[in-house]
mmCIF file of N, CA and C in Angstrom:
data_model
loop_
_atom_site.group_PDB
_atom_site.id
_atom_site.type_symbol
_atom_site.label_atom_id
_atom_site.label_comp_id
_atom_site.label_asym_id
_atom_site.label_seq_id
_atom_site.Cartn_x
_atom_site.Cartn_y
_atom_site.Cartn_z
ATOM 1 N N UNK T 77 -29.318 -13.582 -18.436
ATOM 2 C CA UNK T 77 -28.359 -12.755 -18.260
ATOM 3 C C UNK T 77 -27.018 -14.101 -18.656
ATOM 4 N N UNK T 78 -25.398 -12.674 -18.557
ATOM 5 C CA UNK T 78 -24.448 -14.061 -18.999
ATOM 6 C C UNK T 78 -24.147 -14.948 -18.063
ATOM 7 N N UNK T 79 -23.785 -16.046 -18.136
ATOM 8 C CA UNK T 79 -22.614 -16.704 -16.749
ATOM 9 C C UNK T 79 -21.562 -16.591 -16.683
ATOM 10 N N UNK T 80 -20.865 -16.843 -16.094
ATOM 11 C CA UNK T 80 -19.397 -17.307 -16.445
ATOM 12 C C UNK T 80 -18.652 -18.482 -16.330
ATOM 13 N N UNK T 81 -18.371 -19.210 -15.975
ATOM 14 C CA UNK T 81 -17.796 -21.047 -15.540
ATOM 15 C C UNK T 81 -16.308 -20.330 -15.479
ATOM 16 N N UNK T 82 -15.264 -21.142 -14.422
ATOM 17 C CA UNK T 82 -14.282 -21.794 -14.177
ATOM 18 C C UNK T 82 -14.524 -22.900 -14.201
ATOM 19 N N UNK T 83 -13.293 -23.842 -14.987
ATOM 20 C CA UNK T 83 -13.515 -24.457 -15.052
ATOM 21 C C UNK T 83 -11.034 -24.554 -15.020
ATOM 22 N N UNK T 84 -11.112 -26.014 -13.727
ATOM 23 C CA UNK T 84 -9.022 -25.917 -13.728
ATOM 24 C C UNK T 84 -9.197 -27.354 -13.958
ATOM 25 N N UNK T 85 -8.267 -27.436 -15.184
ATOM 26 C CA UNK T 85 -7.773 -28.786 -15.209
ATOM 27 C C UNK T 85 -7.504 -29.248 -14.800
ATOM 28 N N UNK T 86 -6.737 -30.993 -15.051
ATOM 29 C CA UNK T 86 -5.070 -30.805 -13.296
ATOM 30 C C UNK T 86 -5.043 -31.936 -14.891
ATOM 31 N N UNK T 87 -3.617 -31.441 -15.234
ATOM 32 C CA UNK T 87 -2.768 -32.559 -16.381
ATOM 33 C C UNK T 87 -1.360 -32.763 -15.705
ATOM 34 N N UNK T 88 -1.201 -34.276 -14.882
ATOM 35 C CA UNK T 88 -0.426 -35.195 -15.378
ATOM 36 C C UNK T 88 0.252 -35.432 -16.493
ATOM 37 N N UNK T 89 1.607 -36.287 -17.292
ATOM 38 C CA UNK T 89 1.527 -37.033 -18.752
ATOM 39 C C UNK T 89 2.328 -35.569 -19.083
ATOM 40 N N UNK T 90 1.888 -37.057 -20.651
ATOM 41 C CA UNK T 90 2.585 -36.188 -21.793
ATOM 42 C C UNK T 90 1.885 -35.529 -22.467
ATOM 43 N N UNK T 91 1.926 -34.277 -23.091
ATOM 44 C CA UNK T 91 1.428 -33.366 -23.673
ATOM 45 C C UNK T 91 1.926 -32.754 -25.433
ATOM 46 N N UNK T 92 1.454 -33.185 -26.227
ATOM 47 C CA UNK T 92 1.286 -33.507 -27.708
ATOM 48 C C UNK T 92 1.218 -32.042 -27.812
ATOM 49 N N UNK T 93 1.780 -31.611 -28.949
ATOM 50 C CA UNK T 93 2.673 -29.914 -29.120
ATOM 51 C C UNK T 93 1.926 -30.101 -30.407
ATOM 52 N N UNK T 94 1.162 -29.914 -31.763
ATOM 53 C CA UNK T 94 0.981 -30.476 -32.650
ATOM 54 C C UNK T 94 1.459 -28.874 -33.142
ATOM 55 N N UNK T 95 2.399 -29.135 -35.186
ATOM 56 C CA UNK T 95 1.413 -27.753 -35.531
ATOM 57 C C UNK T 95 1.552 -28.509 -36.749
ATOM 58 N N UNK T 96 1.447 -27.297 -38.652
ATOM 59 C CA UNK T 96 0.992 -28.118 -39.139
ATOM 60 C C UNK T 96 1.775 -29.342 -39.877
ATOM 61 N N UNK T 97 3.683 -28.920 -39.561
ATOM 62 C CA UNK T 97 4.828 -30.308 -40.754
ATOM 63 C C UNK T 97 4.754 -30.842 -39.029
ATOM 64 N N UNK T 98 4.353 -30.510 -37.722
ATOM 65 C CA UNK T 98 5.397 -32.284 -36.816
ATOM 66 C C UNK T 98 4.472 -31.955 -35.980
ATOM 67 N N UNK T 99 4.866 -32.508 -34.426
ATOM 68 C CA UNK T 99 4.265 -33.241 -34.112
ATOM 69 C C UNK T 99 5.626 -33.041 -32.609
ATOM 70 N N UNK T 100 5.468 -33.163 -31.023
ATOM 71 C CA UNK T 100 7.031 -33.174 -30.753
ATOM 72 C C UNK T 100 5.996 -33.009 -29.551
ATOM 73 N N UNK T 101 6.445 -34.725 -28.632
ATOM 74 C CA UNK T 101 5.670 -34.532 -27.328
ATOM 75 C C UNK T 101 6.943 -33.798 -25.765
ATOM 76 N N UNK T 102 5.866 -33.064 -24.849
ATOM 77 C CA UNK T 102 6.458 -32.110 -24.533
ATOM 78 C C UNK T 102 6.068 -32.699 -22.699
ATOM 79 N N UNK T 103 6.745 -33.279 -22.182
ATOM 80 C CA UNK T 103 6.846 -33.758 -20.383
ATOM 81 C C UNK T 103 6.082 -32.077 -19.738
ATOM 82 N N UNK T 104 4.290 -32.972 -19.106
ATOM 83 C CA UNK T 104 3.800 -32.048 -18.819
ATOM 84 C C UNK T 104 3.241 -31.422 -17.120
ATOM 85 N N UNK T 105 3.131 -30.883 -15.874
ATOM 86 C CA UNK T 105 2.481 -31.673 -14.624
ATOM 87 C C UNK T 105 2.274 -29.822 -14.234
ATOM 88 N N UNK T 106 0.662 -29.922 -14.256
ATOM 89 C CA UNK T 106 0.561 -28.715 -13.714
ATOM 90 C C UNK T 106 -1.159 -28.468 -14.075
ATOM 91 N N UNK T 107 -1.044 -27.070 -13.786
ATOM 92 C CA UNK T 107 -2.583 -26.180 -13.917
ATOM 93 C C UNK T 107 -3.191 -25.993 -14.458
ATOM 94 N N UNK T 108 -4.124 -25.768 -14.965
ATOM 95 C CA UNK T 108 -4.057 -25.306 -16.097
ATOM 96 C C UNK T 108 -6.465 -25.194 -16.732
ATOM 97 N N UNK T 109 -6.230 -23.222 -16.329
ATOM 98 C CA UNK T 109 -7.827 -23.122 -15.780
ATOM 99 C C UNK T 109 -7.931 -22.405 -17.784
ATOM 100 N N UNK T 110 -9.465 -22.710 -17.711
ATOM 101 C CA UNK T 110 -10.286 -21.869 -18.979
ATOM 102 C C UNK T 110 -10.939 -21.055 -18.710
ATOM 103 N N UNK T 111 -12.191 -20.796 -19.224
ATOM 104 C CA UNK T 111 -13.503 -19.829 -19.307
ATOM 105 C C UNK T 111 -14.295 -20.433 -20.286
ATOM 106 N N UNK T 112 -15.584 -20.019 -20.274
ATOM 107 C CA UNK T 112 -16.581 -20.281 -20.488
ATOM 108 C C UNK T 112 -17.605 -19.236 -20.546
ATOM 109 N N UNK T 113 -18.528 -18.615 -20.950
ATOM 110 C CA UNK T 113 -19.964 -17.748 -20.796
ATOM 111 C C UNK T 113 -20.556 -19.380 -21.629
ATOM 112 N N UNK T 114 -21.985 -18.362 -20.319
ATOM 113 C CA UNK T 114 -23.352 -19.377 -21.319
ATOM 114 C C UNK T 114 -23.876 -17.942 -21.778
ATOM 115 N N UNK T 115 -24.761 -17.143 -22.836
ATOM 116 C CA UNK T 115 -25.541 -16.706 -23.307
ATOM 117 C C UNK T 115 -26.447 -17.150 -23.366
ATOM 118 N N UNK T 116 -27.748 -15.789 -22.279
ATOM 119 C CA UNK T 116 -29.205 -16.462 -22.780
ATOM 120 C C UNK T 116 -29.566 -16.340 -23.940
ATOM 121 N N UNK T 117 -30.600 -16.932 -24.461
ATOM 122 C CA UNK T 117 -31.178 -16.894 -25.946
ATOM 123 C C UNK T 117 -32.662 -16.340 -25.839
ATOM 124 N N UNK T 118 -33.516 -16.062 -26.682
ATOM 125 C CA UNK T 118 -34.297 -15.295 -26.676
ATOM 126 C C UNK T 118 -35.169 -16.288 -26.890
ATOM 127 N N UNK T 119 -35.987 -16.679 -25.905
ATOM 128 C CA UNK T 119 -37.545 -16.894 -25.946
ATOM 129 C C UNK T 119 -38.729 -17.120 -26.871
ATOM 130 N N UNK T 120 -38.861 -18.686 -27.858
ATOM 131 C CA UNK T 120 -39.617 -17.875 -29.177
ATOM 132 C C UNK T 120 -40.190 -17.160 -30.380
ATOM 133 N N UNK T 121 -38.959 -16.927 -29.993
ATOM 134 C CA UNK T 121 -37.874 -16.565 -31.569
ATOM 135 C C UNK T 121 -39.174 -16.822 -32.892
ATOM 136 N N UNK T 122 -39.874 -16.093 -33.558
ATOM 137 C CA UNK T 122 -39.570 -16.523 -34.540
ATOM 138 C C UNK T 122 -39.713 -15.823 -36.155
ATOM 139 N N UNK T 123 -38.531 -15.555 -36.895
ATOM 140 C CA UNK T 123 -38.690 -15.113 -38.637
ATOM 141 C C UNK T 123 -39.331 -15.846 -39.337
ATOM 142 N N UNK T 124 -40.383 -15.427 -40.354
ATOM 143 C CA UNK T 124 -41.114 -15.478 -41.735
ATOM 144 C C UNK T 124 -41.894 -14.339 -41.990
ATOM 145 N N UNK T 125 -41.665 -14.535 -43.171
ATOM 146 C CA UNK T 125 -41.131 -15.128 -44.164
ATOM 147 C C UNK T 125 -39.855 -16.137 -44.223
ATOM 148 N N UNK T 126 -39.348 -17.111 -44.276
ATOM 149 C CA UNK T 126 -38.343 -17.530 -44.810
ATOM 150 C C UNK T 126 -38.160 -18.692 -45.612
ATOM 151 N N UNK T 127 -38.147 -18.713 -46.447
ATOM 152 C CA UNK T 127 -37.454 -17.436 -47.423
ATOM 153 C C UNK T 127 -38.221 -16.658 -47.909
ATOM 154 N N UNK T 128 -37.944 -15.359 -47.778
ATOM 155 C CA UNK T 128 -38.059 -13.467 -47.979
ATOM 156 C C UNK T 128 -38.535 -13.156 -48.965
ATOM 157 N N UNK T 129 -38.321 -13.383 -49.330
ATOM 158 C CA UNK T 129 -38.206 -11.845 -51.206
ATOM 159 C C UNK T 129 -37.417 -10.349 -51.669
ATOM 160 N N UNK T 130 -36.833 -10.279 -52.594
ATOM 161 C CA UNK T 130 -35.826 -8.917 -52.607
ATOM 162 C C UNK T 130 -36.471 -8.123 -52.296
ATOM 163 N N UNK T 131 -36.302 -7.053 -51.439
ATOM 164 C CA UNK T 131 -36.799 -5.813 -51.509
ATOM 165 C C UNK T 131 -38.061 -5.609 -50.026
ATOM 166 N N UNK T 132 -38.308 -7.721 -49.787
ATOM 167 C CA UNK T 132 -39.834 -7.735 -48.858
ATOM 168 C C UNK T 132 -39.512 -7.608 -47.586
ATOM 169 N N UNK T 133 -40.202 -7.831 -47.242
ATOM 170 C CA UNK T 133 -40.425 -7.727 -45.339
ATOM 171 C C UNK T 133 -40.645 -9.247 -44.650
ATOM 172 N N UNK T 134 -40.112 -8.721 -43.183
ATOM 173 C CA UNK T 134 -39.642 -9.904 -42.496
ATOM 174 C C UNK T 134 -40.436 -10.018 -41.668
ATOM 175 N N UNK T 135 -41.294 -10.873 -40.619
ATOM 176 C CA UNK T 135 -42.013 -9.998 -39.533
ATOM 177 C C UNK T 135 -40.721 -11.147 -38.329
ATOM 178 N N UNK T 136 -40.753 -10.492 -37.292
ATOM 179 C CA UNK T 136 -39.338 -10.857 -36.132
ATOM 180 C C UNK T 136 -40.157 -10.424 -35.141
ATOM 181 N N UNK T 137 -40.961 -12.054 -34.782
ATOM 182 C CA UNK T 137 -41.111 -12.210 -32.540
ATOM 183 C C UNK T 137 -40.739 -13.188 -32.420
ATOM 184 N N UNK T 138 -41.221 -11.840 -30.326
ATOM 185 C CA UNK T 138 -40.098 -12.694 -29.527
ATOM 186 C C UNK T 138 -41.087 -12.673 -28.531
ATOM 187 N N UNK T 139 -41.714 -13.644 -27.997
ATOM 188 C CA UNK T 139 -41.910 -13.182 -26.121
ATOM 189 C C UNK T 139 -42.314 -12.908 -25.910
ATOM 190 N N UNK T 140 -41.406 -11.959 -25.732
ATOM 191 C CA UNK T 140 -41.166 -10.390 -24.939
ATOM 192 C C UNK T 140 -42.024 -8.683 -26.419
ATOM 193 N N UNK T 141 -41.288 -9.142 -27.493
ATOM 194 C CA UNK T 141 -41.480 -8.248 -28.038
ATOM 195 C C UNK T 141 -40.474 -7.209 -27.831
ATOM 196 N N UNK T 142 -40.201 -7.069 -27.434
ATOM 197 C CA UNK T 142 -39.593 -5.367 -27.164
ATOM 198 C C UNK T 142 -38.409 -4.917 -27.779
ATOM 199 N N UNK T 143 -37.573 -4.044 -28.211
ATOM 200 C CA UNK T 143 -36.588 -3.582 -29.358
ATOM 201 C C UNK T 143 -34.897 -4.855 -29.423
ATOM 202 N N UNK T 144 -34.811 -4.736 -30.777
ATOM 203 C CA UNK T 144 -34.075 -5.783 -30.695
ATOM 204 C C UNK T 144 -32.903 -4.779 -31.974
ATOM 205 N N UNK T 145 -31.982 -4.684 -31.317
ATOM 206 C CA UNK T 145 -30.524 -5.124 -31.737
ATOM 207 C C UNK T 145 -30.526 -6.009 -33.625
ATOM 208 N N UNK T 146 -30.636 -5.968 -35.165
ATOM 209 C CA UNK T 146 -30.794 -6.692 -35.852
ATOM 210 C C UNK T 146 -29.340 -7.084 -36.924
ATOM 211 N N UNK T 147 -28.204 -8.080 -36.996
ATOM 212 C CA UNK T 147 -27.983 -7.494 -38.109
ATOM 213 C C UNK T 147 -27.659 -8.439 -38.896
ATOM 214 N N UNK T 148 -27.233 -7.865 -40.073
ATOM 215 C CA UNK T 148 -27.639 -8.696 -41.074
ATOM 216 C C UNK T 148 -26.343 -8.785 -42.129
ATOM 217 N N UNK T 149 -25.982 -10.737 -41.692
ATOM 218 C CA UNK T 149 -23.966 -10.980 -42.442
ATOM 219 C C UNK T 149 -24.247 -11.970 -43.665
ATOM 220 N N UNK T 150 -23.595 -11.637 -44.349
ATOM 221 C CA UNK T 150 -23.782 -12.809 -45.738
ATOM 222 C C UNK T 150 -22.852 -14.039 -45.367
ATOM 223 N N UNK T 151 -22.255 -14.549 -46.663
ATOM 224 C CA UNK T 151 -21.724 -16.031 -46.060
ATOM 225 C C UNK T 151 -20.503 -16.104 -45.621
ATOM 226 N N UNK T 152 -19.437 -15.035 -46.249
ATOM 227 C CA UNK T 152 -18.321 -14.822 -45.847
ATOM 228 C C UNK T 152 -18.228 -14.620 -45.100
ATOM 229 N N UNK T 153 -19.649 -14.192 -43.759
ATOM 230 C CA UNK T 153 -19.065 -13.435 -42.231
ATOM 231 C C UNK T 153 -18.975 -11.280 -43.023
ATOM 232 N N UNK T 154 -19.395 -11.263 -43.818
ATOM 233 C CA UNK T 154 -19.182 -9.554 -43.437
ATOM 234 C C UNK T 154 -20.935 -8.807 -43.370
ATOM 235 N N UNK T 155 -20.959 -7.968 -42.282
ATOM 236 C CA UNK T 155 -21.295 -7.396 -41.653
ATOM 237 C C UNK T 155 -22.280 -6.044 -43.115
ATOM 238 N N UNK T 156 -23.341 -6.870 -43.837
ATOM 239 C CA UNK T 156 -23.859 -6.071 -45.242
ATOM 240 C C UNK T 156 -25.195 -5.185 -44.280
ATOM 241 N N UNK T 157 -25.305 -5.089 -42.798
ATOM 242 C CA UNK T 157 -26.787 -4.534 -43.030
ATOM 243 C C UNK T 157 -26.739 -4.309 -41.272
ATOM 244 N N UNK T 158 -26.924 -2.963 -40.381
ATOM 245 C CA UNK T 158 -27.761 -3.498 -39.176
ATOM 246 C C UNK T 158 -28.378 -1.968 -39.175
ATOM 247 N N UNK T 159 -30.013 -2.352 -37.973
ATOM 248 C CA UNK T 159 -30.091 -1.502 -37.111
ATOM 249 C C UNK T 159 -31.320 -1.395 -35.971
ATOM 250 N N UNK T 160 -31.753 -1.065 -35.429
ATOM 251 C CA UNK T 160 -32.275 -0.836 -34.717
ATOM 252 C C UNK T 160 -34.327 -1.273 -34.958
ATOM 253 N N UNK T 161 -34.247 -1.603 -34.091
ATOM 254 C CA UNK T 161 -35.860 -2.875 -34.504
ATOM 255 C C UNK T 161 -36.596 -2.836 -33.888
ATOM 256 N N UNK T 162 -37.800 -1.707 -33.690
ATOM 257 C CA UNK T 162 -38.762 -1.254 -32.585
ATOM 258 C C UNK T 162 -40.100 -1.837 -33.100
ATOM 259 N N UNK T 163 -40.568 -2.136 -34.139
ATOM 260 C CA UNK T 163 -41.559 -2.597 -34.168
ATOM 261 C C UNK T 163 -41.569 -4.196 -34.858
ATOM 262 N N UNK T 164 -42.547 -5.544 -34.824
ATOM 263 C CA UNK T 164 -41.770 -6.967 -35.762
ATOM 264 C C UNK T 164 -41.710 -6.667 -37.206
ATOM 265 N N UNK T 165 -41.265 -5.818 -37.511
ATOM 266 C CA UNK T 165 -41.560 -6.022 -39.253
ATOM 267 C C UNK T 165 -40.199 -5.557 -40.224
ATOM 268 N N UNK T 166 -39.536 -6.574 -39.969
ATOM 269 C CA UNK T 166 -38.537 -5.821 -41.344
ATOM 270 C C UNK T 166 -38.049 -5.481 -42.580
ATOM 271 N N UNK T 167 -37.871 -3.361 -43.394
ATOM 272 C CA UNK T 167 -38.173 -4.337 -44.717
ATOM 273 C C UNK T 167 -37.064 -4.420 -44.667
ATOM 274 N N UNK T 168 -36.663 -5.076 -45.750
ATOM 275 C CA UNK T 168 -35.586 -5.756 -45.951
ATOM 276 C C UNK T 168 -34.635 -4.751 -46.957
ATOM 277 N N UNK T 169 -33.589 -4.253 -47.068
ATOM 278 C CA UNK T 169 -32.334 -2.870 -47.777
ATOM 279 C C UNK T 169 -32.193 -3.698 -48.709
ATOM 280 N N UNK T 170 -32.174 -3.153 -50.357
ATOM 281 C CA UNK T 170 -31.588 -3.411 -51.820
ATOM 282 C C UNK T 170 -30.280 -4.238 -51.407
ATOM 283 N N UNK T 171 -29.017 -3.888 -50.011
ATOM 284 C CA UNK T 171 -28.123 -4.910 -50.182
ATOM 285 C C UNK T 171 -28.129 -6.531 -49.707
ATOM 286 N N UNK T 172 -29.548 -6.341 -49.996
ATOM 287 C CA UNK T 172 -29.793 -8.040 -48.858
ATOM 288 C C UNK T 172 -30.721 -8.142 -49.903
ATOM 289 N N UNK T 173 -29.099 -9.095 -51.458
ATOM 290 C CA UNK T 173 -29.934 -9.146 -52.234
ATOM 291 C C UNK T 173 -30.812 -11.017 -52.502
ATOM 292 N N UNK T 174 -30.632 -11.990 -53.511
ATOM 293 C CA UNK T 174 -30.570 -13.211 -53.286
ATOM 294 C C UNK T 174 -29.438 -14.313 -52.904
ATOM 295 N N UNK T 175 -29.989 -14.948 -51.706
ATOM 296 C CA UNK T 175 -28.866 -15.605 -51.146
ATOM 297 C C UNK T 175 -28.313 -16.259 -50.080
ATOM 298 N N UNK T 176 -27.905 -16.411 -49.629
ATOM 299 C CA UNK T 176 -28.472 -16.984 -47.659
ATOM 300 C C UNK T 176 -27.582 -15.766 -46.801
ATOM 301 N N UNK T 177 -27.911 -15.849 -45.841
ATOM 302 C CA UNK T 177 -27.419 -15.094 -44.668
ATOM 303 C C UNK T 177 -27.734 -15.015 -43.382
ATOM 304 N N UNK T 178 -26.484 -14.746 -42.926
ATOM 305 C CA UNK T 178 -26.777 -14.855 -41.084
ATOM 306 C C UNK T 178 -26.920 -13.413 -40.748
ATOM 307 N N UNK T 179 -28.277 -13.859 -39.623
ATOM 308 C CA UNK T 179 -29.407 -12.425 -39.128
ATOM 309 C C UNK T 179 -28.942 -13.085 -37.415
ATOM 310 N N UNK T 180 -28.617 -12.469 -36.425
ATOM 311 C CA UNK T 180 -28.163 -11.995 -35.351
ATOM 312 C C UNK T 180 -29.497 -11.489 -35.317
ATOM 313 N N UNK T 181 -30.277 -11.552 -33.946
ATOM 314 C CA UNK T 181 -31.264 -10.343 -33.673
ATOM 315 C C UNK T 181 -29.901 -10.056 -31.445
ATOM 316 N N UNK T 182 -30.514 -8.973 -30.868
ATOM 317 C CA UNK T 182 -30.395 -9.394 -29.223
ATOM 318 C C UNK T 182 -31.905 -8.065 -28.732
ATOM 319 N N UNK T 183 -31.819 -8.886 -28.237
ATOM 320 C CA UNK T 183 -32.922 -8.474 -27.235
ATOM 321 C C UNK T 183 -32.948 -7.224 -25.872
ATOM 322 N N UNK T 184 -32.670 -7.268 -24.912
ATOM 323 C CA UNK T 184 -32.392 -7.247 -23.047
ATOM 324 C C UNK T 184 -30.225 -7.469 -24.505
ATOM 325 N N UNK T 185 -30.937 -8.719 -22.331
ATOM 326 C CA UNK T 185 -29.458 -9.100 -23.039
ATOM 327 C C UNK T 185 -28.804 -10.229 -23.498
ATOM 328 N N UNK T 186 -30.412 -10.864 -23.990
ATOM 329 C CA UNK T 186 -30.324 -12.608 -24.650
ATOM 330 C C UNK T 186 -29.959 -12.720 -26.498
ATOM 331 N N UNK T 187 -29.633 -12.938 -26.843
ATOM 332 C CA UNK T 187 -29.567 -13.195 -28.675
ATOM 333 C C UNK T 187 -29.216 -14.004 -29.308
ATOM 334 N N UNK T 188 -29.640 -14.309 -30.213
ATOM 335 C CA UNK T 188 -30.618 -15.748 -31.284
ATOM 336 C C UNK T 188 -29.291 -15.562 -32.630
ATOM 337 N N UNK T 189 -28.836 -16.540 -33.445
ATOM 338 C CA UNK T 189 -29.084 -16.447 -34.724
ATOM 339 C C UNK T 189 -29.497 -17.388 -35.744
ATOM 340 N N UNK T 190 -29.241 -16.754 -36.453
ATOM 341 C CA UNK T 190 -30.032 -17.910 -37.464
ATOM 342 C C UNK T 190 -30.201 -17.708 -38.707
ATOM 343 N N UNK T 191 -30.702 -18.701 -39.200
ATOM 344 C CA UNK T 191 -30.434 -18.274 -41.191
ATOM 345 C C UNK T 191 -31.660 -17.532 -42.104
ATOM 346 N N UNK T 192 -30.917 -16.235 -42.582
ATOM 347 C CA UNK T 192 -32.199 -16.646 -43.840
ATOM 348 C C UNK T 192 -31.850 -16.592 -45.102
ATOM 349 N N UNK T 193 -32.928 -16.782 -45.951
ATOM 350 C CA UNK T 193 -32.518 -17.137 -47.470
ATOM 351 C C UNK T 193 -33.265 -16.405 -47.758
ATOM 352 N N UNK T 194 -32.816 -15.279 -48.522
ATOM 353 C CA UNK T 194 -33.490 -14.445 -49.407
ATOM 354 C C UNK T 194 -33.650 -15.066 -51.248
ATOM 355 N N UNK T 195 -34.849 -15.360 -51.424
ATOM 356 C CA UNK T 195 -35.222 -15.263 -53.053
ATOM 357 C C UNK T 195 -35.439 -13.668 -54.093
#
């Protein structure tokens, strides 16, 4: 379950405005609000083998082992693969060559992100 938290910050004094080239002092008083979101993580997540092999398979287990959404990203953040997984085993596609990847897993309302190494 996602929980939203709201914080109120009260500020009195001098606020420093920074840019890449200079800074300026700006007198400031007032009330500011910010929001933080807490995302539930997947319990009992296990991904193996890691490192995996090219065109090999990995096993993704969780406490509940329900259907999952899987996304794999390269190190620059480009999504190279996504699928829905109803079993524990995922066969890595040809687009996943040797390297380091980020694997994002969603199960129910929970999510997790892990590093995946492929040799």
